[in-house]
PDB file of C-alpha atoms in Angstrom:
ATOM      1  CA  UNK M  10       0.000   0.000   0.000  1.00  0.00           C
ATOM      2  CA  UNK M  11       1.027   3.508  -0.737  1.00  0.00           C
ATOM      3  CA  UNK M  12       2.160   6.025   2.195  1.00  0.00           C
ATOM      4  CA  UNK M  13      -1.454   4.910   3.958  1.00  0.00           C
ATOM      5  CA  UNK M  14      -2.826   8.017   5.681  1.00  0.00           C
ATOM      6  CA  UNK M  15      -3.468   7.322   9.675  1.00  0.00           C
ATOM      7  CA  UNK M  16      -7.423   8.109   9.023  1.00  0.00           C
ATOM      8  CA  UNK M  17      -7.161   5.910   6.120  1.00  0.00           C
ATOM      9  CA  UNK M  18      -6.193   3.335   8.924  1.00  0.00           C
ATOM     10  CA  UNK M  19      -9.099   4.812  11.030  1.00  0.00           C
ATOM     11  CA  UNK M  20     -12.054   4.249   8.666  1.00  0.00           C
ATOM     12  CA  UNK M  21      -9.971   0.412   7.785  1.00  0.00           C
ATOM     13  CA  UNK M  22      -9.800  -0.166  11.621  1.00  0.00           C
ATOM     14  CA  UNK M  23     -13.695   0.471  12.129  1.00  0.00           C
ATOM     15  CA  UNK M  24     -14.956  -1.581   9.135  1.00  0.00           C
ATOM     16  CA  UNK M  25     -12.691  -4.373  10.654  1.00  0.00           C
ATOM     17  CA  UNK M  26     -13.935  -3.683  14.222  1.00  0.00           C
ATOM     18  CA  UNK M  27     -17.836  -4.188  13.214  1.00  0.00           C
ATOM     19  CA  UNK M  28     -17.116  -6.928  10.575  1.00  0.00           C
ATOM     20  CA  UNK M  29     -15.727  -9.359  13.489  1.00  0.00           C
ATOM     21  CA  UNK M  30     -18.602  -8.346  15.930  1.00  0.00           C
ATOM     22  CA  UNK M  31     -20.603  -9.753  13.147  1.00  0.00           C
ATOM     23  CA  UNK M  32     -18.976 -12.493  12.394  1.00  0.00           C
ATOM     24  CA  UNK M  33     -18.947 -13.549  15.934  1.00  0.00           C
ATOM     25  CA  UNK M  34     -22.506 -13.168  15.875  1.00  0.00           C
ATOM     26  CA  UNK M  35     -22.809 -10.715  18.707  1.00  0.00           C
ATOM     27  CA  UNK M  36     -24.785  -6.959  18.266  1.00  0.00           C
ATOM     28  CA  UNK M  37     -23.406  -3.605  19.709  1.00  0.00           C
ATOM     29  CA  UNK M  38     -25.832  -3.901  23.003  1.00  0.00           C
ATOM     30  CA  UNK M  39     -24.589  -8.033  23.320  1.00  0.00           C
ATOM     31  CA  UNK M  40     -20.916  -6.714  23.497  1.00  0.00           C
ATOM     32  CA  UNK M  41     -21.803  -3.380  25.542  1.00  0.00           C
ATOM     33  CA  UNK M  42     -23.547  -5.938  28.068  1.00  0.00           C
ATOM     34  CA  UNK M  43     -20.486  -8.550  27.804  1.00  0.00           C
ATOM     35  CA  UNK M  44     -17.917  -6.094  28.189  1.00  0.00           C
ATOM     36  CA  UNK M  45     -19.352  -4.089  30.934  1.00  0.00           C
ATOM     37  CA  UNK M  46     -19.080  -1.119  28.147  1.00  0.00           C
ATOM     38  CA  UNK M  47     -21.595   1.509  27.617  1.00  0.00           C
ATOM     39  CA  UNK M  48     -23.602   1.299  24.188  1.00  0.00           C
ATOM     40  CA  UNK M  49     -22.009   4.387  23.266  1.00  0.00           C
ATOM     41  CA  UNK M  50     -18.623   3.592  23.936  1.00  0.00           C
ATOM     42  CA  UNK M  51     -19.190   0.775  21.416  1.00  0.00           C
ATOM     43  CA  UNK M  52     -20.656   2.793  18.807  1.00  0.00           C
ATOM     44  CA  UNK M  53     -17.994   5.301  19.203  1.00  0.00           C
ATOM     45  CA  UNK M  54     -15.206   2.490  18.916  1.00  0.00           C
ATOM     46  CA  UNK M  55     -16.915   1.057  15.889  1.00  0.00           C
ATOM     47  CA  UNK M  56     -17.440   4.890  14.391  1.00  0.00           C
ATOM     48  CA  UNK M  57     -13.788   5.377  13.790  1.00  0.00           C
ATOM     49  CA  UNK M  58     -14.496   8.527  15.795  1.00  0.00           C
ATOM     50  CA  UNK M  59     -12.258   8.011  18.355  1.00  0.00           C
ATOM     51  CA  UNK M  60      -9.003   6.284  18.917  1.00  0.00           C
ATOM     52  CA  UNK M  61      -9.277   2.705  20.253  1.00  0.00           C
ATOM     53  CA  UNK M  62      -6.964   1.943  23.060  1.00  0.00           C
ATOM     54  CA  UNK M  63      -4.646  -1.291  22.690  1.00  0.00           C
ATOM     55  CA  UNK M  64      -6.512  -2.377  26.358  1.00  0.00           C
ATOM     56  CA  UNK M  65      -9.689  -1.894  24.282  1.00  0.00           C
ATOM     57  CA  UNK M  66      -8.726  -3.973  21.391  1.00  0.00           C
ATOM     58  CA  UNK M  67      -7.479  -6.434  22.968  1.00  0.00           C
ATOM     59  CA  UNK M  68     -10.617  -7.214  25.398  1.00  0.00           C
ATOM     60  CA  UNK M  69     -12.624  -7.086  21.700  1.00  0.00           C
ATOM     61  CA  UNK M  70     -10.051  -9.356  20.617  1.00  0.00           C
ATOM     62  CA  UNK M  71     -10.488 -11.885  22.855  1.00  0.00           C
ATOM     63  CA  UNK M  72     -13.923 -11.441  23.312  1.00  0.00           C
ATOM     64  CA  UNK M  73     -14.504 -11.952  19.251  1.00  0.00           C
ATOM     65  CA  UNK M  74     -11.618 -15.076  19.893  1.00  0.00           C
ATOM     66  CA  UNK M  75     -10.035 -13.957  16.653  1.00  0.00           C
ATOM     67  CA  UNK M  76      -7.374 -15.885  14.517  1.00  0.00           C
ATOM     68  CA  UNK M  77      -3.983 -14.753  15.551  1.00  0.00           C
ATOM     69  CA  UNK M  78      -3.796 -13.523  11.776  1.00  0.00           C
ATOM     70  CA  UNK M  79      -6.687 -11.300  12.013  1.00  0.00           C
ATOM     71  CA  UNK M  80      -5.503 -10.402  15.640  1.00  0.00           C
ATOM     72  CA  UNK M  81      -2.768  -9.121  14.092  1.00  0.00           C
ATOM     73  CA  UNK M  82      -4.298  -6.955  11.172  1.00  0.00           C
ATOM     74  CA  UNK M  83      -6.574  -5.073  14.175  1.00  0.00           C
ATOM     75  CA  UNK M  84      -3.663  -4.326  16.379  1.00  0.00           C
ATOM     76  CA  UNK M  85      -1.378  -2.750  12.971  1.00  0.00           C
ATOM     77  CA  UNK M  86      -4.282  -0.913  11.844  1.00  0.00           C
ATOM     78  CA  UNK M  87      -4.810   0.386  15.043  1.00  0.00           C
ATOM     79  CA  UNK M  88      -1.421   1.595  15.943  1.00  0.00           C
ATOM     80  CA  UNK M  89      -1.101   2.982  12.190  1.00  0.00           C
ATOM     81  CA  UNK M  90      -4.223   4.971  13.615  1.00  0.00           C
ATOM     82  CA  UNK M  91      -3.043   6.687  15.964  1.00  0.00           C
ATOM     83  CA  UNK M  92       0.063   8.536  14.080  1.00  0.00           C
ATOM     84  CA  UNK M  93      -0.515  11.807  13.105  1.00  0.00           C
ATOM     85  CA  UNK M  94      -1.432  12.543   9.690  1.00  0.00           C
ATOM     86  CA  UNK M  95       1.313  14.710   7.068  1.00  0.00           C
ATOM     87  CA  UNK M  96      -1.382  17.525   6.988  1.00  0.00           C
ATOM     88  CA  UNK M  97      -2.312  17.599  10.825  1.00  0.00           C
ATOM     89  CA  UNK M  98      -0.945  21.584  11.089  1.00  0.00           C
ATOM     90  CA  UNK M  99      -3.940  22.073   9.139  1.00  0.00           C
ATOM     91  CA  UNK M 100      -6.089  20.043  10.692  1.00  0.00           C
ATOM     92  CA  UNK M 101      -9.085  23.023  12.266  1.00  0.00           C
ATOM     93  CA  UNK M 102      -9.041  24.456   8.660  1.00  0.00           C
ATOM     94  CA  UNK M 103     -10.590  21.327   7.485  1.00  0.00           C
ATOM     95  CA  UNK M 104     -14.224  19.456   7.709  1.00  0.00           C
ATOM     96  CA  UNK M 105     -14.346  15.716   8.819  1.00  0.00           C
ATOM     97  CA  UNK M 106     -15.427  14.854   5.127  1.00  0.00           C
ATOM     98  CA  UNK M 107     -12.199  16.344   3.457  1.00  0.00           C
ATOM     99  CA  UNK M 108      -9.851  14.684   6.131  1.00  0.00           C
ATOM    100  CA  UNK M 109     -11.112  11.409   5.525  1.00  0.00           C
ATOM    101  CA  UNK M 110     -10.716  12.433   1.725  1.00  0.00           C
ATOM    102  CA  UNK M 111      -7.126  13.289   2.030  1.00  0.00           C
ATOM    103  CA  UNK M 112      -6.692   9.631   3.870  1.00  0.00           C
ATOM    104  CA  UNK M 113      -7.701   8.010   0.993  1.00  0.00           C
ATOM    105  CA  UNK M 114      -5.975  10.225  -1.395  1.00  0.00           C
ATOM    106  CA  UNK M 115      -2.977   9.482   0.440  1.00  0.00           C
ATOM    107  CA  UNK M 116      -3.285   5.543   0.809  1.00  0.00           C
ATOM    108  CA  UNK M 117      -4.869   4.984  -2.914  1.00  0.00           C
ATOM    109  CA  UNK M 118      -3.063   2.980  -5.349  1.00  0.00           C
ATOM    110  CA  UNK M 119      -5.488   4.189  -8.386  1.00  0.00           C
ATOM    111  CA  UNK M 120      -7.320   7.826  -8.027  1.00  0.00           C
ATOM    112  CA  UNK M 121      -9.544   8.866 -11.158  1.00  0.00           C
ATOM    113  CA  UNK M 122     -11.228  11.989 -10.745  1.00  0.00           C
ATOM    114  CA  UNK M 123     -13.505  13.979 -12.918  1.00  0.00           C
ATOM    115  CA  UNK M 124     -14.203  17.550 -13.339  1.00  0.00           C
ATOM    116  CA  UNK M 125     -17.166  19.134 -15.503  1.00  0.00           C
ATOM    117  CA  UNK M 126     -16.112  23.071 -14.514  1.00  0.00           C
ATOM    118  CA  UNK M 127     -12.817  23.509 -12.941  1.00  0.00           C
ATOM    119  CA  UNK M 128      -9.537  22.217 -13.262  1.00  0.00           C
ATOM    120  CA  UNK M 129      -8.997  19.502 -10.818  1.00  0.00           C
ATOM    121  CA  UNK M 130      -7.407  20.572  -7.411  1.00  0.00           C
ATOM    122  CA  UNK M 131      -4.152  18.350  -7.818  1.00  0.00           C
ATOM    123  CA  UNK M 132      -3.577  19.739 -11.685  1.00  0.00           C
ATOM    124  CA  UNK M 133      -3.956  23.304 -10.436  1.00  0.00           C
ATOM    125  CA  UNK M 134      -1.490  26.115 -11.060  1.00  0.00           C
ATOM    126  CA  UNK M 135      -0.675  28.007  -7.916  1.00  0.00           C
ATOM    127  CA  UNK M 136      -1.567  30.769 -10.094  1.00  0.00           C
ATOM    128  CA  UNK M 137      -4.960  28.939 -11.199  1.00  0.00           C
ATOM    129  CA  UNK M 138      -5.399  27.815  -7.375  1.00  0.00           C
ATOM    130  CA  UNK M 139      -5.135  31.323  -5.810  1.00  0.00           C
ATOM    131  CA  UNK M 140      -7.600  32.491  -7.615  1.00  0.00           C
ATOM    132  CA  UNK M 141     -10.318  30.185  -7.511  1.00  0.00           C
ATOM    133  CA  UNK M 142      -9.761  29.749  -3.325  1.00  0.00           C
ATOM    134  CA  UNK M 143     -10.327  34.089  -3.474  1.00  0.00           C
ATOM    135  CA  UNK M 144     -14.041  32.736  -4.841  1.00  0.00           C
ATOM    136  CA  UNK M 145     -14.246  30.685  -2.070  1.00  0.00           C
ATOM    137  CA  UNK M 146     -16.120  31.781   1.318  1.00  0.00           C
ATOM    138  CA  UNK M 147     -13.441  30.132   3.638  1.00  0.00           C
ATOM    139  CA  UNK M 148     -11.328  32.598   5.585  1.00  0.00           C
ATOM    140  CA  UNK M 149      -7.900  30.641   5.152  1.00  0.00           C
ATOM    141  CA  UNK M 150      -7.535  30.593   1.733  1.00  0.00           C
ATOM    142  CA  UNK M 151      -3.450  30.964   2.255  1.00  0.00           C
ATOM    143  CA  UNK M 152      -3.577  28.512   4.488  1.00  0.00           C
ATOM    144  CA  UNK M 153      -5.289  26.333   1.990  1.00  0.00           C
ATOM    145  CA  UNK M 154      -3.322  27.159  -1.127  1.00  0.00           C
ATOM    146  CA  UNK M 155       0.123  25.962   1.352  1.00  0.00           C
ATOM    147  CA  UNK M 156      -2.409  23.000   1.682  1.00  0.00           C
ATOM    148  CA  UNK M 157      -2.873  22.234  -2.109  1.00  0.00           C
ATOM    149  CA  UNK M 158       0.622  22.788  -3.084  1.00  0.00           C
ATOM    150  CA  UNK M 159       1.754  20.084  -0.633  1.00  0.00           C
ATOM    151  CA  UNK M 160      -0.371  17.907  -1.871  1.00  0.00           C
ATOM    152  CA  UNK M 161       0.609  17.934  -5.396  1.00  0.00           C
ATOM    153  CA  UNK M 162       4.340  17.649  -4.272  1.00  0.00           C
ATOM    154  CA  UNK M 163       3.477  14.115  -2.655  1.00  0.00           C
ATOM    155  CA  UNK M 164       0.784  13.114  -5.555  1.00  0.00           C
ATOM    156  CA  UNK M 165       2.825  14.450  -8.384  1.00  0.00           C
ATOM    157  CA  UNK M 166       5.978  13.066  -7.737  1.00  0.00           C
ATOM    158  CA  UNK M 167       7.644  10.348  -9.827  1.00  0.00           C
ATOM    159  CA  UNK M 168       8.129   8.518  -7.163  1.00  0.00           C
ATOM    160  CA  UNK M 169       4.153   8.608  -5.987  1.00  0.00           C
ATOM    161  CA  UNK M 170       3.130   4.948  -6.452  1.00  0.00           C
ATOM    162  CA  UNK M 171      -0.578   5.859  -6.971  1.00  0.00           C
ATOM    163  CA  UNK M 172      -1.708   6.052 -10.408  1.00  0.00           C
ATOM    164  CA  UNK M 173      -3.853   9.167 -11.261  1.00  0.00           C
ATOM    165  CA  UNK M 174      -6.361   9.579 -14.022  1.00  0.00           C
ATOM    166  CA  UNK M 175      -8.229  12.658 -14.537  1.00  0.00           C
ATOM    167  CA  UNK M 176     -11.227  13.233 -16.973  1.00  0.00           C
ATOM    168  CA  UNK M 177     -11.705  16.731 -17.618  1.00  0.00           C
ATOM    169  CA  UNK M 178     -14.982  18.500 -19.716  1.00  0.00           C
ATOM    170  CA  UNK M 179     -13.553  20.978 -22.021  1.00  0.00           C
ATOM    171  CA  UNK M 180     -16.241  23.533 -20.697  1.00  0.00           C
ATOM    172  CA  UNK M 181     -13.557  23.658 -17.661  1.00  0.00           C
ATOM    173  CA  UNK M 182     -10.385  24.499 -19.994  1.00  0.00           C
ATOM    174  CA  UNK M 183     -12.741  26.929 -21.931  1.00  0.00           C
ATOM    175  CA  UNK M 184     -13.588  28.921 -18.757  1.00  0.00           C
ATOM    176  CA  UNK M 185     -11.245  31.550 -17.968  1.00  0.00           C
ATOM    177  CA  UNK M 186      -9.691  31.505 -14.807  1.00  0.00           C
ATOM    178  CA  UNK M 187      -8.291  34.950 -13.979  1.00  0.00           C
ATOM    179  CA  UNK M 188      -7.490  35.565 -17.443  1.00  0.00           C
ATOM    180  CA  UNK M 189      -5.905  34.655 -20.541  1.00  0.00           C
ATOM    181  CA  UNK M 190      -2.003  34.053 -20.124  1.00  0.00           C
ATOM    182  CA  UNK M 191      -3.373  32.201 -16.437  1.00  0.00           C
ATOM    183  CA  UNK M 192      -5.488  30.057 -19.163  1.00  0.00           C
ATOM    184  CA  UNK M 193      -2.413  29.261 -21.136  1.00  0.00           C
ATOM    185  CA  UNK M 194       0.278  28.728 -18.271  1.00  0.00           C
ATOM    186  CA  UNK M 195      -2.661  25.953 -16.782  1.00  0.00           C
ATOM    187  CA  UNK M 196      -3.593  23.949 -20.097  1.00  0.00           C
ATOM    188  CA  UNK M 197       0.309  23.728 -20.675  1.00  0.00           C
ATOM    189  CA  UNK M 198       1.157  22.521 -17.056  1.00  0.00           C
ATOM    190  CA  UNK M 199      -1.961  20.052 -17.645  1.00  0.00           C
ATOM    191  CA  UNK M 200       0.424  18.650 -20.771  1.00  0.00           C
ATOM    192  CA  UNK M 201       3.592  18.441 -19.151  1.00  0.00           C
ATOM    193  CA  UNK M 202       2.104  16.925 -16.237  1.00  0.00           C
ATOM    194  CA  UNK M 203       0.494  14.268 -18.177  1.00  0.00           C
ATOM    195  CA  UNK M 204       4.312  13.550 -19.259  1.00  0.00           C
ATOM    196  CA  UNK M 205       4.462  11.890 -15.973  1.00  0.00           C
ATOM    197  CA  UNK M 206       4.221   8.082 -15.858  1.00  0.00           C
ATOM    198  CA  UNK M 207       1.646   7.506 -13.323  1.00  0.00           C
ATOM    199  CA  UNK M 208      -0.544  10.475 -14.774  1.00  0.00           C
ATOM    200  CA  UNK M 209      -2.834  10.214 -17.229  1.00  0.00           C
ATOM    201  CA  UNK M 210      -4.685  13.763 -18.252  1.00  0.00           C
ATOM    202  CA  UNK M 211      -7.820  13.353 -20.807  1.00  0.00           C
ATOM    203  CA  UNK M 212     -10.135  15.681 -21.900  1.00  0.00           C
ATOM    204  CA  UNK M 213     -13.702  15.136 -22.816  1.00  0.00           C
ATOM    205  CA  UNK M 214     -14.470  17.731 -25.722  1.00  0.00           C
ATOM    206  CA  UNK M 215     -17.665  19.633 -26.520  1.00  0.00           C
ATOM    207  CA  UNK M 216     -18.167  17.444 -29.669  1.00  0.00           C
ATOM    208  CA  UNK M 217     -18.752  14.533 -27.333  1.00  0.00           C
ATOM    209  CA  UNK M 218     -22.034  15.771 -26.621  1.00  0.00           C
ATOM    210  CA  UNK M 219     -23.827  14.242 -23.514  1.00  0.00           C
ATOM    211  CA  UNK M 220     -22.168  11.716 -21.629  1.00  0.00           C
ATOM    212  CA  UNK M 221     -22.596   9.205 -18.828  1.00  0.00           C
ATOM    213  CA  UNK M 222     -22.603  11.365 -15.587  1.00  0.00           C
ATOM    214  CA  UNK M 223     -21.752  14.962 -16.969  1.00  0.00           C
ATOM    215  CA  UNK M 224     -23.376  16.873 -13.848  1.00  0.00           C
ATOM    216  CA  UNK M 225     -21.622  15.047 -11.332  1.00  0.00           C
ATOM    217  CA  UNK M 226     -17.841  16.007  -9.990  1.00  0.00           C
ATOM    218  CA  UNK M 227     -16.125  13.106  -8.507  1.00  0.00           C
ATOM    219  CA  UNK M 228     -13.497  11.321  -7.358  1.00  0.00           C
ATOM    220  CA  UNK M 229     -13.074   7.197  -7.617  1.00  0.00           C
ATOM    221  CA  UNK M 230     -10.568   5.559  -4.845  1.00  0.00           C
ATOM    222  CA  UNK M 231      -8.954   2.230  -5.664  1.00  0.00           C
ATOM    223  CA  UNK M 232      -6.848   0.507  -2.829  1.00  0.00           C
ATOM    224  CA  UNK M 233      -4.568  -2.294  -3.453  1.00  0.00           C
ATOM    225  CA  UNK M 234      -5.542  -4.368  -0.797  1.00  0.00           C
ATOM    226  CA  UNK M 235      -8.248  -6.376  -2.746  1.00  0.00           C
ATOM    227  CA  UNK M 236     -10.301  -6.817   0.150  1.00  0.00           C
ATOM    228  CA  UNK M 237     -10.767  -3.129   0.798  1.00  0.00           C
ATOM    229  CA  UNK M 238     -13.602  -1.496  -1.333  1.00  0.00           C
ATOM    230  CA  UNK M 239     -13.710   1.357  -3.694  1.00  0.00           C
ATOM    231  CA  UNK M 240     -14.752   4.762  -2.006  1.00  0.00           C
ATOM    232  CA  UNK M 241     -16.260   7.481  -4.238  1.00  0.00           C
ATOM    233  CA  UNK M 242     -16.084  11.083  -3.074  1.00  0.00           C
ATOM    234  CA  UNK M 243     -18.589  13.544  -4.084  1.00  0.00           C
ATOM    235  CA  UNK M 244     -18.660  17.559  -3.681  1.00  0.00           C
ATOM    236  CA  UNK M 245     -21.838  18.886  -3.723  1.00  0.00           C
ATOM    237  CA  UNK M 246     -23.098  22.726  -3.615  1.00  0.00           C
ATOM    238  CA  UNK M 247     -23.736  21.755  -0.422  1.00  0.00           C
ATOM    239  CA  UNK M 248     -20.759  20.065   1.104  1.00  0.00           C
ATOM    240  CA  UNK M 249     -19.490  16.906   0.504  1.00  0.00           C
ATOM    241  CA  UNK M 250     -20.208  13.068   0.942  1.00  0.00           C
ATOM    242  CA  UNK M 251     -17.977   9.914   1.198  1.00  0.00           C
ATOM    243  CA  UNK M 252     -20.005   6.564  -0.156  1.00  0.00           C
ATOM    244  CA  UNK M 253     -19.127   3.205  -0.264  1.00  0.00           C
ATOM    245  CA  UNK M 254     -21.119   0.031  -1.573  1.00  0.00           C
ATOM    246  CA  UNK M 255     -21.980  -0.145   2.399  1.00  0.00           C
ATOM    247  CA  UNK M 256     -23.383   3.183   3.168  1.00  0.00           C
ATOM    248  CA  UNK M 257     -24.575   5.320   0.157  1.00  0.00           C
ATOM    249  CA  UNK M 258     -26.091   8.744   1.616  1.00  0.00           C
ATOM    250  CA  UNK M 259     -28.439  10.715  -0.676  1.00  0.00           C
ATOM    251  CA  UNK M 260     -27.936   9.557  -3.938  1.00  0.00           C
ATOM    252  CA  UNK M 261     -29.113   6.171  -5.861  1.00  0.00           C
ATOM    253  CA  UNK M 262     -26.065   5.503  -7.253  1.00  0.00           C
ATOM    254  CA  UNK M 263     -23.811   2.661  -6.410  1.00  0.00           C
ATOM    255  CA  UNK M 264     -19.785   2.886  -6.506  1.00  0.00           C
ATOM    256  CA  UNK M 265     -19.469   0.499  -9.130  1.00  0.00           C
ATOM    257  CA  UNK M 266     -21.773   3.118 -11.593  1.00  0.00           C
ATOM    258  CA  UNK M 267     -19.509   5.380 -11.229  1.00  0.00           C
ATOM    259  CA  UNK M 268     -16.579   3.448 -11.911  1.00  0.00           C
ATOM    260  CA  UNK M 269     -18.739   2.082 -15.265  1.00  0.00           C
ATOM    261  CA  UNK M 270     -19.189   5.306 -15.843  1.00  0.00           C
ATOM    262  CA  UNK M 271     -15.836   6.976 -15.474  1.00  0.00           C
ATOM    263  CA  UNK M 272     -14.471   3.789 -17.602  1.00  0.00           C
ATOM    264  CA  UNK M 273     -17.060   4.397 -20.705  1.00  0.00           C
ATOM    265  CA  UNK M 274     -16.123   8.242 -20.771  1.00  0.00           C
ATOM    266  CA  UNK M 275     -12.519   7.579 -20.419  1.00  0.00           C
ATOM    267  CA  UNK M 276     -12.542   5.020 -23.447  1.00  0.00           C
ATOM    268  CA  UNK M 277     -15.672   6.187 -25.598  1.00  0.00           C
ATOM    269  CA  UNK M 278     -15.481   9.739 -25.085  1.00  0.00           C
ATOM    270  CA  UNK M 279     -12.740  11.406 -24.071  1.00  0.00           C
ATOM    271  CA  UNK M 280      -8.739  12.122 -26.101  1.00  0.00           C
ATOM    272  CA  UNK M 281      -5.325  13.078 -24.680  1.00  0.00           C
ATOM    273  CA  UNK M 282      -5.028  16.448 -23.450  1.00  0.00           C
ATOM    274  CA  UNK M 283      -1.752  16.657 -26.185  1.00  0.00           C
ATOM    275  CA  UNK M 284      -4.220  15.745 -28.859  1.00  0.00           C
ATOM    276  CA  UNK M 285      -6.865  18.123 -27.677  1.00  0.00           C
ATOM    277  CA  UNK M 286      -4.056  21.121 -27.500  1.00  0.00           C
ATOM    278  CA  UNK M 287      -2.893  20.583 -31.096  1.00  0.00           C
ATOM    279  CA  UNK M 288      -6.374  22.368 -32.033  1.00  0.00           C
ATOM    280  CA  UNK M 289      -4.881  25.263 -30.154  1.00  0.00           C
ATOM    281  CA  UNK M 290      -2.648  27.501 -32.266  1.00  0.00           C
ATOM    282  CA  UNK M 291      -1.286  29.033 -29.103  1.00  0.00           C
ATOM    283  CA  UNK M 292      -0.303  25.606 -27.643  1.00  0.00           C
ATOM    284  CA  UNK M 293       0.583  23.496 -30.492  1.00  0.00           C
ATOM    285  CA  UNK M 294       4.478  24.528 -30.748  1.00  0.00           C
TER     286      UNK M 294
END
């Protein structure tokens, strides 16, 4: 696994936590009434709210009479937990939804993201970046730029092992961002950044037409640990939402849709952001 994030190892930690209360056939008031535990100590364990303490874990351990293997993967995950994370100076500038986002941006092995109107956040210019945090309403848009830039150093660096895959509409290359020489210094970073071995930069032009999912911004998480499911990330007017096969909030769409989806657009739809500059005079040479 990549550089796995320690709330990457928090949400891992509580899916493992309530999958062996399961399969030892117990409920959260059985184990609260076992363990001598209040009900809402249990739900906060299993939450991934809170940090688990290695007394804690090991009373569930023993309680659940777990393999020695799976013993094992509970007591890593939760001592990976309880690190602190590379971004935790900027930790009160940031909602629970994006932290868990940056965990799994940081512990993915595949990320494929798609953007209808702006440029994606990890393709950004500083330039490009400054100015569409100033839209923003947040107060710490510095703060958030630093945030940004750092991230693209660890994503964007030939030595990331996650492989990145970005769909972008043309409507969002078309839109001018500050103004016209911003415009031109983006769409060429966007080409030498697709240079990159594990970056691959397509554009989905306005001669596509409709496609599969236009409306919807999001992000696709892929993990190499085959047991561990996709996560989608969506950003909403609204705010944001993390899904999973498990726990879909709002919408009726499942992960694997938008993986479908992401795959027919990538393939059907969409060309290398090269080919879609040499139809730029500006940006040919």
């Amino acid at each position: 696994m990549p550089d796995a994030d320690p709330m990457f190892y928090r949400h891992l930690l509580s899916s493992q936590l309530q999958e062996a209360r399961k399969k030892a056939g117990y409920s959260q008031p059985d184990v609260a009434r076992e363990t001598g535990w209040s009900l809402s100590k249990v739900m906060r364990l299993e939450s991934g709210r809170v940090k688990i303490s290695m007394t804690d874990l090991k009373a569930l351990i023993s309680f659940y009479e777990l393999s020695p293997e799976n013993a094992a993967e509970l007591r890593r995950a939760a001592e990976e937990a309880r690190r602190q994370p590379w971004w935790y100076e900027y930790r009160s500038l940031l909602s629970e939804g994006f932290q868990s986002y940056l965990g799994y941006e940081a512990s993915s092995s595949v990320i494929r993201n798609f953007e209808a109107l702006f440029i994606p956040g990890l393709l950004q210019t500083e330039e490009y970046a400054r100015v569409a945090l100033q839209q923003s309403v947040v107060p710490e848009k510095e703060e958030l730029l630093d945030l940004r830039m750092k991230r693209q150093e660890r994503m964007l660096s030939e030595s990331s092992s996650t492989e990145l895959r970005f769909l972008i509409d043309e409507a969002a290359l078309r839109r001018v961002v500050g103004d016209g020489a911003l415009m031109e210094a983006q769409i060429r970073h966007l080409r030498n950044v697709s240079s990159l071995d594990h970056v691959s930069v397509g554009v989905v032009p306005f001669s596509s037409g409709l496609y599969p999912l236009l409306r919807s911004p999001y992000v696709i998480f892929e993990f190499a640990k085959v047991d561990q499911e996709r996560v989608v990330y969506l950003e909403n007017p609204d705010g944001s939402v993390i899904l999973n096969n498990k726990a879909i909030v709002g919408v009726q769409r499942s992960v694997e849709e938008y993986l479908e989806a992401f795959w027919e657009v990538e393939n059907r739809y969409a060309q290398p952001i090269t080919e879609w500059c040499e139809n730029l005079p500006q940006l040919a040479a």
